[in-house]
PDB file of N, CA and C in Angstrom:
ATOM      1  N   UNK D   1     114.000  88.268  81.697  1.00 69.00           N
ATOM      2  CA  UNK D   1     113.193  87.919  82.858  1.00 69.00           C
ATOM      3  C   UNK D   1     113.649  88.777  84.048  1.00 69.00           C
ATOM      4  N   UNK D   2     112.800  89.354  84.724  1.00 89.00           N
ATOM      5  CA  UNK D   2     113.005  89.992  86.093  1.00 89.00           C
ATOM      6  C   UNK D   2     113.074  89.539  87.086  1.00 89.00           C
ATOM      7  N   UNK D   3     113.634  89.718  88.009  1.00 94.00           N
ATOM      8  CA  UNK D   3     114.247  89.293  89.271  1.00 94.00           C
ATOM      9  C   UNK D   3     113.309  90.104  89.719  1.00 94.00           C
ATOM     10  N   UNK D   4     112.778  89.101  91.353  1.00 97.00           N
ATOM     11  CA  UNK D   4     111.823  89.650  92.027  1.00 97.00           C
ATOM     12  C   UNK D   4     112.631  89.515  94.015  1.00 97.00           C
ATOM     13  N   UNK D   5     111.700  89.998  94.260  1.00 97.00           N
ATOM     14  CA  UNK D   5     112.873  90.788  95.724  1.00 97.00           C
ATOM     15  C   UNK D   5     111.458  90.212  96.643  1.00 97.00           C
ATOM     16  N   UNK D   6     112.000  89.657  97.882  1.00 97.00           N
ATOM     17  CA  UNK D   6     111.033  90.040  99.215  1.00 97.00           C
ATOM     18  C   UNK D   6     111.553  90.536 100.113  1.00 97.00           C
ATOM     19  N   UNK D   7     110.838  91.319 100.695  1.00 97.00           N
ATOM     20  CA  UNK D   7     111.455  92.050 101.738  1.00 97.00           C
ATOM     21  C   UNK D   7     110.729  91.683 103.271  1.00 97.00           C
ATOM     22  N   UNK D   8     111.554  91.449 104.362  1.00 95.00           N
ATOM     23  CA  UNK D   8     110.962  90.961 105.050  1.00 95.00           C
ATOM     24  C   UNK D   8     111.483  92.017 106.285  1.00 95.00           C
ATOM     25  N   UNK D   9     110.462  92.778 107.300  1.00 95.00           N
ATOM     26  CA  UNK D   9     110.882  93.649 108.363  1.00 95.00           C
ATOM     27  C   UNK D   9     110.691  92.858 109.437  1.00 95.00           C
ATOM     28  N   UNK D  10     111.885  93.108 110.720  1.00 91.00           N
ATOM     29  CA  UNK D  10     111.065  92.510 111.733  1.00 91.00           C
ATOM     30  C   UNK D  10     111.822  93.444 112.766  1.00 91.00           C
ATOM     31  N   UNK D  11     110.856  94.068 113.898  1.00 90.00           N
ATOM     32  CA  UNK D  11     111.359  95.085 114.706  1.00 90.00           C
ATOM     33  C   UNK D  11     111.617  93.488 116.284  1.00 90.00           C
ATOM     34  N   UNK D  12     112.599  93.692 116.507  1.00 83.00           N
ATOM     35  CA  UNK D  12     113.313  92.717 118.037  1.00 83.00           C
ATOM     36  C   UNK D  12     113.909  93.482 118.917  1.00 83.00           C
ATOM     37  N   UNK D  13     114.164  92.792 119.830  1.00 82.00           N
ATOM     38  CA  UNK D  13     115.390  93.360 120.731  1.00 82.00           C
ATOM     39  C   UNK D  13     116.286  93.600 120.392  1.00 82.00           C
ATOM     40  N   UNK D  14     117.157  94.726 120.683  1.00 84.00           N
ATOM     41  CA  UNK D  14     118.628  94.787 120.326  1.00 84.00           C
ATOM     42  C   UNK D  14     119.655  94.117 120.508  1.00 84.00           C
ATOM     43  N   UNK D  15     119.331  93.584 121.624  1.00 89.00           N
ATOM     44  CA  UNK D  15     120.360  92.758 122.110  1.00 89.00           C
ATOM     45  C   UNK D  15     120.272  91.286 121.510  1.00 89.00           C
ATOM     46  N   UNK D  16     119.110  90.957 120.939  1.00 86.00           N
ATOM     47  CA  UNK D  16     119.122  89.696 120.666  1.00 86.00           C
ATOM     48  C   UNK D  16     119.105  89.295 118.687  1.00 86.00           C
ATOM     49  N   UNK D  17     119.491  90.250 118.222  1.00 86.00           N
ATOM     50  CA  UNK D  17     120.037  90.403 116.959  1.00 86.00           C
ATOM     51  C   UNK D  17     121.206  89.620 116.309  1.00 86.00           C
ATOM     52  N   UNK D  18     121.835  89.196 117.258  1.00 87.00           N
ATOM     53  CA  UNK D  18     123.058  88.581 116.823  1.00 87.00           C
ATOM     54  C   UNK D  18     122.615  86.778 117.035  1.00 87.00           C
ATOM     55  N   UNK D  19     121.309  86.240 118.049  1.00 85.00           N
ATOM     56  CA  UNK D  19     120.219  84.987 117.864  1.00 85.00           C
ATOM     57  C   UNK D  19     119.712  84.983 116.857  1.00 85.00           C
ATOM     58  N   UNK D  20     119.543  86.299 116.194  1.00 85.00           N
ATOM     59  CA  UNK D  20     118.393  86.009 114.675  1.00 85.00           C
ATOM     60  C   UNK D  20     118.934  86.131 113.358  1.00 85.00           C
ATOM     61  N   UNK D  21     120.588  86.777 113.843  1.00 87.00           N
ATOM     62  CA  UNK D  21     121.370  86.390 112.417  1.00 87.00           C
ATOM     63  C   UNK D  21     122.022  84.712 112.465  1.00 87.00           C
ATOM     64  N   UNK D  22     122.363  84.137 113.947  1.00 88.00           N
ATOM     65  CA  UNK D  22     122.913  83.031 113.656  1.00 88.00           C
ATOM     66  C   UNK D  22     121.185  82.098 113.146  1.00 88.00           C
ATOM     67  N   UNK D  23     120.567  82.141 113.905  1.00 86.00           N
ATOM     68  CA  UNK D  23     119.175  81.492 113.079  1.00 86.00           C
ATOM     69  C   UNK D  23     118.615  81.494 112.169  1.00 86.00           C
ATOM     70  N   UNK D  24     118.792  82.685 111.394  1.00 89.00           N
ATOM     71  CA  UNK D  24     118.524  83.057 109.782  1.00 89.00           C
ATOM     72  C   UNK D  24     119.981  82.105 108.812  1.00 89.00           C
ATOM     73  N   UNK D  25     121.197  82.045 109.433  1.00 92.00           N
ATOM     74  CA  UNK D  25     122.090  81.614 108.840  1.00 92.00           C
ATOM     75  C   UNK D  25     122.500  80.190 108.853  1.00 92.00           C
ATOM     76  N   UNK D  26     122.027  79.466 110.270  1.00 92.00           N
ATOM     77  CA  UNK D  26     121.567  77.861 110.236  1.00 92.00           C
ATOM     78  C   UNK D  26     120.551  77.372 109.912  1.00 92.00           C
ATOM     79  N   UNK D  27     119.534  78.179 109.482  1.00 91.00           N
ATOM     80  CA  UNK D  27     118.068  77.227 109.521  1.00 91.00           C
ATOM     81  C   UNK D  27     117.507  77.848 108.011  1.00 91.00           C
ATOM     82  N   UNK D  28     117.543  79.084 107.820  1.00 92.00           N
ATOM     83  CA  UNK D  28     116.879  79.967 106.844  1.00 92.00           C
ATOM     84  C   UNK D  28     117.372  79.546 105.472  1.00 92.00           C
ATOM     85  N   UNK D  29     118.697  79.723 105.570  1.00 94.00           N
ATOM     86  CA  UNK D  29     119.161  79.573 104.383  1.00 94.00           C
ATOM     87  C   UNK D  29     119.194  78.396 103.794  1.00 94.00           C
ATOM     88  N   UNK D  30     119.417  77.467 104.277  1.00 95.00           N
ATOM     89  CA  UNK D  30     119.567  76.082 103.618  1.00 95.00           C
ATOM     90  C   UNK D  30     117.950  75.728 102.643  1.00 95.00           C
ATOM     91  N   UNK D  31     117.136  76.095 103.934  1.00 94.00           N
ATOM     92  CA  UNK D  31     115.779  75.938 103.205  1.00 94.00           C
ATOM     93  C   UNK D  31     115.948  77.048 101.954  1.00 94.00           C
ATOM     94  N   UNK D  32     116.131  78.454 101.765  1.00 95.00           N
ATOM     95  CA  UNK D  32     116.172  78.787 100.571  1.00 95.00           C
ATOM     96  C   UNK D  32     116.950  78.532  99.561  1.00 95.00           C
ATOM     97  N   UNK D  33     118.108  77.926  99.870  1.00 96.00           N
ATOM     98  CA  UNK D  33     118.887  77.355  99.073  1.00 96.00           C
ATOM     99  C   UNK D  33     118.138  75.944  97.999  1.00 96.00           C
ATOM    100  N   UNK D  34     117.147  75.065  98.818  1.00 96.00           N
ATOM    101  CA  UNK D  34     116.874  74.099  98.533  1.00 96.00           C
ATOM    102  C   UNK D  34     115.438  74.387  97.633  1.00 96.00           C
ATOM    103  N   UNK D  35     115.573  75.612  97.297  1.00 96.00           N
ATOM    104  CA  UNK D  35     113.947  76.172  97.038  1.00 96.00           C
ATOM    105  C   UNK D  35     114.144  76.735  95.163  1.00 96.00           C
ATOM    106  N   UNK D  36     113.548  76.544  94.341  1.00 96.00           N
ATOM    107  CA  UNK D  36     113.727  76.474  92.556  1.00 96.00           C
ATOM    108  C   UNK D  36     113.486  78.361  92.676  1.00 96.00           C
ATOM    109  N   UNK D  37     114.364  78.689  91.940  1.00 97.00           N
ATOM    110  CA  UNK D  37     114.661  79.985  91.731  1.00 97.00           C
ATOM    111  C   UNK D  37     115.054  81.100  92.656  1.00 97.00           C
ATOM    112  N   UNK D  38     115.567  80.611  93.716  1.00 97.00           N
ATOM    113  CA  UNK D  38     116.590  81.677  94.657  1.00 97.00           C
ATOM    114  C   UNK D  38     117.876  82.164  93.980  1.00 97.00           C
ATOM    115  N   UNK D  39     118.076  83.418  94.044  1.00 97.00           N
ATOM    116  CA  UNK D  39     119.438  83.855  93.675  1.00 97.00           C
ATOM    117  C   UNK D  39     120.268  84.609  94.606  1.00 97.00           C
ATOM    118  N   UNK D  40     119.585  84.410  96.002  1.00 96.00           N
ATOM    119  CA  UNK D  40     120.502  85.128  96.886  1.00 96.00           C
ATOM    120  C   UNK D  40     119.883  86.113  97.894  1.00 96.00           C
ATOM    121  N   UNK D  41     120.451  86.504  98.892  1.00 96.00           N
ATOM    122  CA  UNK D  41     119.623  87.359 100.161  1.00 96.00           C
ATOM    123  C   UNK D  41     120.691  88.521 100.837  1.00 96.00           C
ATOM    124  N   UNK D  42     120.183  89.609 101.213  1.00 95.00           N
ATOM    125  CA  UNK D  42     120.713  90.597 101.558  1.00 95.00           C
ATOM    126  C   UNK D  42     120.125  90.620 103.404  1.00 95.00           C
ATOM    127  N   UNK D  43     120.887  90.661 104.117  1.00 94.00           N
ATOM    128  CA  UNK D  43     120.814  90.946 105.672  1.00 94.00           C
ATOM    129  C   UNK D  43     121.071  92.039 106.630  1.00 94.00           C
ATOM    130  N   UNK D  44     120.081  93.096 106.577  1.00 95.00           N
ATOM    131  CA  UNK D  44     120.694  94.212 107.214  1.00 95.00           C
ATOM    132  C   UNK D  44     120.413  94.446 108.912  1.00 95.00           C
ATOM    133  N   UNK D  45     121.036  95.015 109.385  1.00 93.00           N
ATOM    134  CA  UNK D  45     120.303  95.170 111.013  1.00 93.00           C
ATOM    135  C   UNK D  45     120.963  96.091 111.563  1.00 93.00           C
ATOM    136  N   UNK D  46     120.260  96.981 112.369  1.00 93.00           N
ATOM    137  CA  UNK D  46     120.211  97.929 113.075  1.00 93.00           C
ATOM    138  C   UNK D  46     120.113  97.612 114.798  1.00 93.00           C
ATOM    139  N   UNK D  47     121.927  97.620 115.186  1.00 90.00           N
ATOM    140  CA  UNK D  47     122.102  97.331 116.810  1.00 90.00           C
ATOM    141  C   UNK D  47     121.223  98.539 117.529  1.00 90.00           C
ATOM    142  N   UNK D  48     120.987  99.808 117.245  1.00 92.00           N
ATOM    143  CA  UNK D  48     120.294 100.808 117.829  1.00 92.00           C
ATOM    144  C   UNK D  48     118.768 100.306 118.249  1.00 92.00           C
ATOM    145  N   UNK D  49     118.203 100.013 117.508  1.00 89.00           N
ATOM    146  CA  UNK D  49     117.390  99.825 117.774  1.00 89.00           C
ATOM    147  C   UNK D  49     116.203  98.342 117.681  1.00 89.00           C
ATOM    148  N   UNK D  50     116.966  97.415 117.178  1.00 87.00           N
ATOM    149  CA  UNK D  50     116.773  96.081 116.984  1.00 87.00           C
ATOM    150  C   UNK D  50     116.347  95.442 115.522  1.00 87.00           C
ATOM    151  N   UNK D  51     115.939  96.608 114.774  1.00 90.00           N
ATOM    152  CA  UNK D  51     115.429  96.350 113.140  1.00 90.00           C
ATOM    153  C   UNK D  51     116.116  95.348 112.817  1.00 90.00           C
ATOM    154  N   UNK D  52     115.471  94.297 111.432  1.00 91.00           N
ATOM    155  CA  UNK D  52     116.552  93.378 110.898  1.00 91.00           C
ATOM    156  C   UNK D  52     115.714  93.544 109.782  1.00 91.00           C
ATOM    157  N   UNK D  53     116.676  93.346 108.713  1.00 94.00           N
ATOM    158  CA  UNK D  53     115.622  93.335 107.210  1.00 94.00           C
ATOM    159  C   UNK D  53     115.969  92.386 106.360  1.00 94.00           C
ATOM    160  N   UNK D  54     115.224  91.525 106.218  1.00 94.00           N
ATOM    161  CA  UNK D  54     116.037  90.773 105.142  1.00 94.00           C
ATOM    162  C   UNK D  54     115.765  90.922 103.831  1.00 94.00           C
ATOM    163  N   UNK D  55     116.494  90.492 102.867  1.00 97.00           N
ATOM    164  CA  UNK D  55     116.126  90.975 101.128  1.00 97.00           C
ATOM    165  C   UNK D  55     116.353  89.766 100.409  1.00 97.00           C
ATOM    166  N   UNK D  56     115.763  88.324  99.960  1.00 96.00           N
ATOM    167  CA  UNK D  56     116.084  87.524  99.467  1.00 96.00           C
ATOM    168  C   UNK D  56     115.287  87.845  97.866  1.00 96.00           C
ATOM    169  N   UNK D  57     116.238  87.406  96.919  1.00 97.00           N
ATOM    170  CA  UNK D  57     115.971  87.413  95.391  1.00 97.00           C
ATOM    171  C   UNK D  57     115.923  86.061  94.744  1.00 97.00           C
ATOM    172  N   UNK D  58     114.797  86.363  93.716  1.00 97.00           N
ATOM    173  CA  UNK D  58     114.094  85.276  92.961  1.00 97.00           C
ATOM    174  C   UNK D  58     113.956  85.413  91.252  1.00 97.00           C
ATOM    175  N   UNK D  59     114.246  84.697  91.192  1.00 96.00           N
ATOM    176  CA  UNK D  59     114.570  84.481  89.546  1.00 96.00           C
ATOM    177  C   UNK D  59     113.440  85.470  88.836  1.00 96.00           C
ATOM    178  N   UNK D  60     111.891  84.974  89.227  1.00 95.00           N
ATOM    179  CA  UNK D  60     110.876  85.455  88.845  1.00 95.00           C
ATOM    180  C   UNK D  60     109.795  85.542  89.759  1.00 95.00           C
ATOM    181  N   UNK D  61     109.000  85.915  89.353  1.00 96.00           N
ATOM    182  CA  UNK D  61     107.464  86.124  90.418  1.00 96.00           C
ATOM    183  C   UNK D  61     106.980  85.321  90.666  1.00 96.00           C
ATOM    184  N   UNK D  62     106.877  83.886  89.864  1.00 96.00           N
ATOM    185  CA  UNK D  62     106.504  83.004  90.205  1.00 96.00           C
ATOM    186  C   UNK D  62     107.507  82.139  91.292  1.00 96.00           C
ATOM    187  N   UNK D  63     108.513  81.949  91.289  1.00 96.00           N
ATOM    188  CA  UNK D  63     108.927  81.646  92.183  1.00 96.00           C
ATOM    189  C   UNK D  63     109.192  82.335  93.368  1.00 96.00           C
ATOM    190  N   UNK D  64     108.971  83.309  92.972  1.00 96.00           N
ATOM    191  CA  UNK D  64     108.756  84.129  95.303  1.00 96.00           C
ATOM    192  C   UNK D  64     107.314  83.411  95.490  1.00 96.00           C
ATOM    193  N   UNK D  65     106.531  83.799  94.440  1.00 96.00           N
ATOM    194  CA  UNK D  65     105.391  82.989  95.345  1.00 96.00           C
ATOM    195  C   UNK D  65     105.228  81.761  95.711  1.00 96.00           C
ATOM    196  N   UNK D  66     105.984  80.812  94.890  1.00 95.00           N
ATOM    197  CA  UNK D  66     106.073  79.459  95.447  1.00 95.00           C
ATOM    198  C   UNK D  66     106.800  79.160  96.664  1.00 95.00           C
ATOM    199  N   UNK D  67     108.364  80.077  96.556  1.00 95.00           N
ATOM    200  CA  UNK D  67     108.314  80.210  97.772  1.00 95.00           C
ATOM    201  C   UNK D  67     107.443  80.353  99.285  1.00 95.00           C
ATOM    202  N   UNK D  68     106.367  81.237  99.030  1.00 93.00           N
ATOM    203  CA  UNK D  68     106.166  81.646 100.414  1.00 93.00           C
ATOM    204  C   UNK D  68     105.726  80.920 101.556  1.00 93.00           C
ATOM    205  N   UNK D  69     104.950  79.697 101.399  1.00 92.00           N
ATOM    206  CA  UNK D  69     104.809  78.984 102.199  1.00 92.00           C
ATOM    207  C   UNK D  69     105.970  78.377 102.574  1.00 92.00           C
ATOM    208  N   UNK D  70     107.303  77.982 101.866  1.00 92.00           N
ATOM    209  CA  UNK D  70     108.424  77.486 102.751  1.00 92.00           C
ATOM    210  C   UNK D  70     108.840  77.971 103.627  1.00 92.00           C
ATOM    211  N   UNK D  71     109.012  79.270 103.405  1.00 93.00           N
ATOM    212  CA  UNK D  71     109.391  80.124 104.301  1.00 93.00           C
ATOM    213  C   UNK D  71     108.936  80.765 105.368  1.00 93.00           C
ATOM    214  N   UNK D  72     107.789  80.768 105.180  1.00 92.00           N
ATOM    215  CA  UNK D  72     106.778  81.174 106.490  1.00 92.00           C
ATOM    216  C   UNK D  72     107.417  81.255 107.738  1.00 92.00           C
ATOM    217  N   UNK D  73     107.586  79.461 108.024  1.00 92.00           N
ATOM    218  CA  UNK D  73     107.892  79.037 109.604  1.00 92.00           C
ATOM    219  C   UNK D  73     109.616  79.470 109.638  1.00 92.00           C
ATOM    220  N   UNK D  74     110.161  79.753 109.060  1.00 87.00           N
ATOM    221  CA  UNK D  74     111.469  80.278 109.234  1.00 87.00           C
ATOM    222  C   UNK D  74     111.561  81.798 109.360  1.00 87.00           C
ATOM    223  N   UNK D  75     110.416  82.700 109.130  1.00 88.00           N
ATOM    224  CA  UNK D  75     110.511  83.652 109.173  1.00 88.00           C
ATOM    225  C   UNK D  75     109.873  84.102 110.730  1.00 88.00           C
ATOM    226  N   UNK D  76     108.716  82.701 111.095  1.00 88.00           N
ATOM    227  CA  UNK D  76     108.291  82.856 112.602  1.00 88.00           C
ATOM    228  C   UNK D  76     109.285  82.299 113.563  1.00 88.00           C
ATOM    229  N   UNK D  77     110.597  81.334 112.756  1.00 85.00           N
ATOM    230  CA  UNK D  77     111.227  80.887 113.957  1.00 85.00           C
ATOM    231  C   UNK D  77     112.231  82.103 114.394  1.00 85.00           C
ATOM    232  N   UNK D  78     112.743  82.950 113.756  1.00 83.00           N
ATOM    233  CA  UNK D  78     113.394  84.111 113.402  1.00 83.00           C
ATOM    234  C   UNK D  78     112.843  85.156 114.321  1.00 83.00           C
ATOM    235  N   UNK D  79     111.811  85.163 114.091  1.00 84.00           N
ATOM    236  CA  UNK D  79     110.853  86.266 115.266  1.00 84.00           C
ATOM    237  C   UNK D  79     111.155  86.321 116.627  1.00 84.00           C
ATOM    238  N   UNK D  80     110.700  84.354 117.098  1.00 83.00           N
ATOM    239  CA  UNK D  80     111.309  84.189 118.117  1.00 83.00           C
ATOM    240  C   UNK D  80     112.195  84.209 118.324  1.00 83.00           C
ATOM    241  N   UNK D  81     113.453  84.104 117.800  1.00 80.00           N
ATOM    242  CA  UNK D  81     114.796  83.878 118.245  1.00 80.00           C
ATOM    243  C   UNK D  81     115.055  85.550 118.469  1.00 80.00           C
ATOM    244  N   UNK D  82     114.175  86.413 118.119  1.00 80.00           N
ATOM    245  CA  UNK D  82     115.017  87.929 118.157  1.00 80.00           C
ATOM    246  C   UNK D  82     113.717  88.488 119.210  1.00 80.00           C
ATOM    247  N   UNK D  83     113.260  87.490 119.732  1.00 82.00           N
ATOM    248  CA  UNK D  83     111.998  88.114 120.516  1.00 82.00           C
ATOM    249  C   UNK D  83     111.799  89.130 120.153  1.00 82.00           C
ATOM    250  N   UNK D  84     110.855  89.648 119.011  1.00 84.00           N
ATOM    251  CA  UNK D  84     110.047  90.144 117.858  1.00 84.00           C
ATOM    252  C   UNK D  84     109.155  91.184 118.950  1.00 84.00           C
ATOM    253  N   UNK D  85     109.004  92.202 118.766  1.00 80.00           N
ATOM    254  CA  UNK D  85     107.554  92.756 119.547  1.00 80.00           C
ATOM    255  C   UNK D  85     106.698  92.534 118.736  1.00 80.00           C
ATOM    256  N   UNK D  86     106.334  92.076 117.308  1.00 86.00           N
ATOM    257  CA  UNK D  86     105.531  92.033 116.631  1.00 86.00           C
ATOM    258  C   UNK D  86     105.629  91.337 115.330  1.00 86.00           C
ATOM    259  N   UNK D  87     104.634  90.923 114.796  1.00 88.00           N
ATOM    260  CA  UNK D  87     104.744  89.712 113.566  1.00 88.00           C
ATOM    261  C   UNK D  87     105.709  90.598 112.428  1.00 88.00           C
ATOM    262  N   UNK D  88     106.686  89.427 111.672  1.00 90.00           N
ATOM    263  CA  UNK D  88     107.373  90.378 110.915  1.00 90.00           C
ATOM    264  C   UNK D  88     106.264  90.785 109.565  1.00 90.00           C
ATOM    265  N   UNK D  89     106.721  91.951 108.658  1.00 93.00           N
ATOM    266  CA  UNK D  89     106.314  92.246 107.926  1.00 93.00           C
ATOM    267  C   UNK D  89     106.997  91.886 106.455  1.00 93.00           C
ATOM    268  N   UNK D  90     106.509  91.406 105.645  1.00 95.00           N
ATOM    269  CA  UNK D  90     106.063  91.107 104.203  1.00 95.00           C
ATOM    270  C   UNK D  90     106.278  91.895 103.086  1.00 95.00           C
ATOM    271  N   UNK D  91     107.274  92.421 102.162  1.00 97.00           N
ATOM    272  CA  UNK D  91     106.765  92.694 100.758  1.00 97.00           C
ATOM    273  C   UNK D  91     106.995  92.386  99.879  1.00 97.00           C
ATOM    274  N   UNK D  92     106.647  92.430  98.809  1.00 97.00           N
ATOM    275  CA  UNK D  92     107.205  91.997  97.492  1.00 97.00           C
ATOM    276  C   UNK D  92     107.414  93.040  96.355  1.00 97.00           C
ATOM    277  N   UNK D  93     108.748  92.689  95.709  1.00 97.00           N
ATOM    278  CA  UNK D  93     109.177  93.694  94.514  1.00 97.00           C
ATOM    279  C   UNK D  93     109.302  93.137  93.518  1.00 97.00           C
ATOM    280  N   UNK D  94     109.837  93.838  92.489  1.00 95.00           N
ATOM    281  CA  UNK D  94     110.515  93.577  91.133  1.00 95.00           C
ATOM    282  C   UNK D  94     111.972  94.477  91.324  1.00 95.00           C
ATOM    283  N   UNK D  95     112.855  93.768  91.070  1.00 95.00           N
ATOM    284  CA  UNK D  95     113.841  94.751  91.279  1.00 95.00           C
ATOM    285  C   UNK D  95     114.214  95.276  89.941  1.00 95.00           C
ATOM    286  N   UNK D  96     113.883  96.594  90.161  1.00 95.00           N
ATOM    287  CA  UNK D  96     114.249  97.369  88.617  1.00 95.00           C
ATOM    288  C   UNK D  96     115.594  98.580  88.377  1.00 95.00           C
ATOM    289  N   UNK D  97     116.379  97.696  89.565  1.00 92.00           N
ATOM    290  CA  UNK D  97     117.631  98.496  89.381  1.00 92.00           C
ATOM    291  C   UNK D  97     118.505  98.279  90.306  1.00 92.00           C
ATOM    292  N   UNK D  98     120.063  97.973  90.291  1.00 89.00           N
ATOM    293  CA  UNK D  98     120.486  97.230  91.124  1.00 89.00           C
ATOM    294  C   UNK D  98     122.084  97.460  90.324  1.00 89.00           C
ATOM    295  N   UNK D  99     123.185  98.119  91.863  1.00 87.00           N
ATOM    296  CA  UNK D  99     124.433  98.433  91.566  1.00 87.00           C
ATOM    297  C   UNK D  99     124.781  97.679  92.860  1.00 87.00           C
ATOM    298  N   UNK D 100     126.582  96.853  92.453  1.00 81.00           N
ATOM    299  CA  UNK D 100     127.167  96.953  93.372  1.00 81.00           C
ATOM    300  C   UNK D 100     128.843  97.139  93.418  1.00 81.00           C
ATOM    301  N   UNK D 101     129.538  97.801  93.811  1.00 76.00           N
ATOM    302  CA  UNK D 101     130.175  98.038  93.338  1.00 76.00           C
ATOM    303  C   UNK D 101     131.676  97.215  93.355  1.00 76.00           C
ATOM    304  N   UNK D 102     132.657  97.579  92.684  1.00 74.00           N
ATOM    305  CA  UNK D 102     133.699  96.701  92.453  1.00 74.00           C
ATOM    306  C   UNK D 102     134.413  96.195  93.236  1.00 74.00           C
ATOM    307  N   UNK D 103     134.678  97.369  94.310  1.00 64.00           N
ATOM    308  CA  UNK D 103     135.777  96.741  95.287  1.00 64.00           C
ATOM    309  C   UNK D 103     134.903  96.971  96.436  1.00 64.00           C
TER     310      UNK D 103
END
């Protein structure tokens, strides 16, 4: 079975990046935690220029999509908290390849 990936962009303020990691990390996660086939999320962000990306993984395809309505309003409360210039953006994968390394 394949593991499926969403990817979520959201361009914010720079300065307010460090509101949308503690809000992704009190509010976001628990709900994905509580959600049938999560296996985990990747958090990247860019102080230069305010980018944040998130990468949460799913057992299968069917469960990202069941996901998506949970997640919705956590992905708009997130927006706000990083005062967003714009709605975040959406994708979906299959992840067909994936290293990490030992140490």
């Amino acid at each position: 079975m394949a593991v499926h990936a969403r990817v979520t962009r959201l361009e914010a303020s720079a300065d307010r990046l460090d509101e949308m990691v503690s809000q992704f990390e009190a509010h976001t996660i628990p709900v994905l935690e509580g959600l049938d086939g999560y296996k985990g999320y990747i958090l990247l962000g860019d102080r230069t220029n305010g980018v944040a990306i998130a990468v949460t993984y799913w057992d299968s395809e069917s469960a990202l999509q069941a996901s998506d309505d949970a997640v919705a309003p956590e992905r708009e409360r997130a927006a706000q908290a990083a005062e967003a210039a714009s709605a975040p953006t959406v994708e979906r994968y299959e992840v067909v390849s994936t290293s990490f390394g030992s140490g």
